[in-house]
Amino acid sequence: MEKERLKIPDWKTWGPYLSERQWGTVREDYSPNGQAWTYTTHDMAYSKAWRWGEEGIGGFADKRQRLCFAFSFWNGKDPILKERLFGLNIFEGNHGEDVKELYYYLDSSPTHSYMKMLYKYPHAAFPYEQLVRENGRRNRDEPEYELMDTGVFDNDEYFDIFIEYAKADMEDFFVRITAYNRGRNAAPLHILPTAWFRNTWSWGVDDYKPAMTSSNEGFILIKHRELGEWGLYGDETDTEVYCDNETNVHRFYGVERAGNYYKDGIQEFIVHGNSQAVNYIRGTKAAFHYERLVPGGGSTTIRLRLSKVCGTAPFEHFEEVFASRIRETDEFYAEVQKDMPDEDHRHVQRQAFAGMLWNKQLYVYNVEDWLKGDPGQPAPPIERLKGRNYAWSHLKNSNIISMPDKWEYPWYAAWDLAFHCIVFALIDVDFAKHQLLLLTHDWYMHPNGQLPAYEWSFSDTNPPVHAWAAYRVYEIEKHQNGGKGDIAFLETVFHKLLLNFTWWVNRKDEEGNNIFEGGFLGMDNIGVFDRNNSRLPDGGRLEQADGTSWMAAYSLNLMRIALDLSIENPVYQDMANKFFEHFLHIAAAMASMGNADTGLWDVEDEFFYDAVRMPGDAVIRMKMRSMVGLIPLFAVEVIDDDILTRLPEFAKRLQWLLDNRPDLAALVSRWHEKGSDQKHLLSLLRGHRVKRILYRMLDETEFLSEHGIRSLSKEYEKHPYRFQVDGQVVTVKYTPAESDVALFGGNSNWRGPIWMPMNFLLIEALQRFHHYYGEDFKIEYPTNSGQMRTLDEISMELSMRLSRIFLRDAKGRRPVFGNNEKMQHDPHFKDYILFFEYFDGDNGKGLGASHQTGWTGLVSKLLLPRK
């Protein structure tokens, strides 16, 4: 049944499309100097109407966020309604911004016909001030102070609040909220299911104002000119209250407006008893108020329905619909997981899928309108016209997009999104394809061909992984369809990526020598200094092993796509040749054949390093072993001999190059030596260099940990790397957990931890090398162990090391939880998985953004058995 629903786009018109944090975003920042984190804050959020999107807990909305629905809670002690998730901004956290709540995405079908999440709410007053104060006191060398550290969960005095949605039809939704009191004593809980319209009328663009009105008891009538008439039904309600989703101008500006009921009116009524703050008949924001005393060890359940088609008995089929949707969701995932016998593997994978699906969000951002300001609002400071993102005035985004983390990163990031699509392809390949195509549209991609990086700076450069992701999604769908791929999709994305490739060549190869700078390339603090500044203080220029390797891989990705397109349309053979030549020239630049002093490969260490080209053309290698030196492994492609037979023009041109350019032919790994099953290898690395890089990578005293490949060699824990620049010595040490430096805000760390996307690419590279070399090519694994393994066996071992971050070990512990004993053993915690941004390089503990299922969701692909 769920597979059938996936064929009907309207089943995805409604979903979990609210943000979890609208405050502190670039979109809502109208300051002169781009101080997004202080221009809007958590404290302001309950009183301020947002211009570009809405936020909420367990939120649900249509794909344009015209009508929004979410939950608020109050325990009778907090100074504010729990209407949104609390967290620290970049200046308050000792490692940058961080959500300070406990919530879990537990389930979702791909069409959101069934969804389930869990929010944990303390009986005690939420420790807002304590979290701000203690995190502010701690330095970067200390761990973050989390909600659980405050002691509010020590005696199980909290509520487990489960939020579930079940679609009866495309415009008919049942909602169930069940709150369990985990404590021994009865405790009060106020539950406020809240519906509201996104404010589109206060900006001087369109003054149409929809309305919600009181009708019968337990029924709110909702009217919107585009959505029509809807009803929100509440079972056994206590009261209902209304206000308007408008900024409290009295609170912020001291302006009195008679008869206004502001956005914070319901909070004023519930928390402070201010009956004058709400309307009881009409508004643009409305809530049912349920006040419950939940017995110790007991629970309370509330039933709701949001519907356009309901009759006179709104809850008649409530239990039946929920049972059906849960059963159909189980059946859908049973098919996905049919070859996974292990229950815990299935459990982790299903929660990873849930995290991916819940992290969808409507992202609205019109840069031109944002820069100029709205006609109905005060003109923004003129400095903004040359400030952040001013060169992206063409960008007009309004789409459902997969977010990295809807609280910490409630905006898309180009390379994150590429990895997300690999996971989505397993359960909803149409959505995956849509996401990849989205960023190539004219209202996203810059006219010069650059893909937008992220809202903090669309002009930053992310690694060029879009072509890789597009081809992998194509391959996954082809496998699902018994060998038939979506050539139209592949052709469309290929044409757009030609523009992007040209942008890279023109903008990031400064000297025209096929050595690429690239900038920080997503790995925030991995370098000795800020890699976004390729010009160093003493006049040197950074030449990047990873930037150049990414471009070599990009060339091979586009060549591979062109070859597949050529099977259907031979005209693409010329394009395949073009990218084959690009790859050869980049490979030549990296190898610097005959000049061991200037290439990025270090002959003595047998490793790739970044280099600094000084004035006068002298070159200094920065001999620090990091993930940068492993990225050349990504540039690998295997061509079957059958392809050359089917594409004679490509084969002819390729052979001409190899015959007439022996300098370039020497770079192609064993081109004339066919591998297993008549295959040819294209790679930056010959077999010897593969072995020497893997010698380092698989050494447990350097990169290999129990839970994957570290981003920096552990060698630098006891012997930090030192580099002299402009008369100063800069030091980099192995730091397995949070960052101890403020580079790029200090909220992530590439100087030791394990990152899922890079590990995933390393695993795929090993598989491709094995595809060529076969069973006879073996590497010592781990280094100095005396045990020899094929590259495929090593890739499977690495997959399991990464998967074990989340899986129960022999003692029932999950490394992701670290030393948190409550999470390790408590029955109400131990099986709720968080998919963090990155992981401790020594013990696998989850770090950074706690709900970045996005690229960490790749573990769901690793858990699938090989076929």
mmCIF file of N, CA and C in Angstrom, residues 220 290 795:
data_model
loop_
_atom_site.group_PDB
_atom_site.id
_atom_site.type_symbol
_atom_site.label_atom_id
_atom_site.label_comp_id
_atom_site.label_asym_id
_atom_site.label_seq_id
_atom_site.Cartn_x
_atom_site.Cartn_y
_atom_site.Cartn_z
ATOM 1 N N ILE A 220 -12.460 23.598 15.713
ATOM 2 C CA ILE A 220 -11.986 24.896 15.243
ATOM 3 C C ILE A 220 -12.131 24.909 13.721
ATOM 4 N N TYR A 290 -5.547 21.156 27.040
ATOM 5 C CA TYR A 290 -5.819 19.977 27.863
ATOM 6 C C TYR A 290 -4.976 20.076 29.128
ATOM 7 N N SER A 795 36.627 -3.335 3.123
ATOM 8 C CA SER A 795 35.481 -2.422 3.047
ATOM 9 C C SER A 795 34.337 -2.917 3.926
#
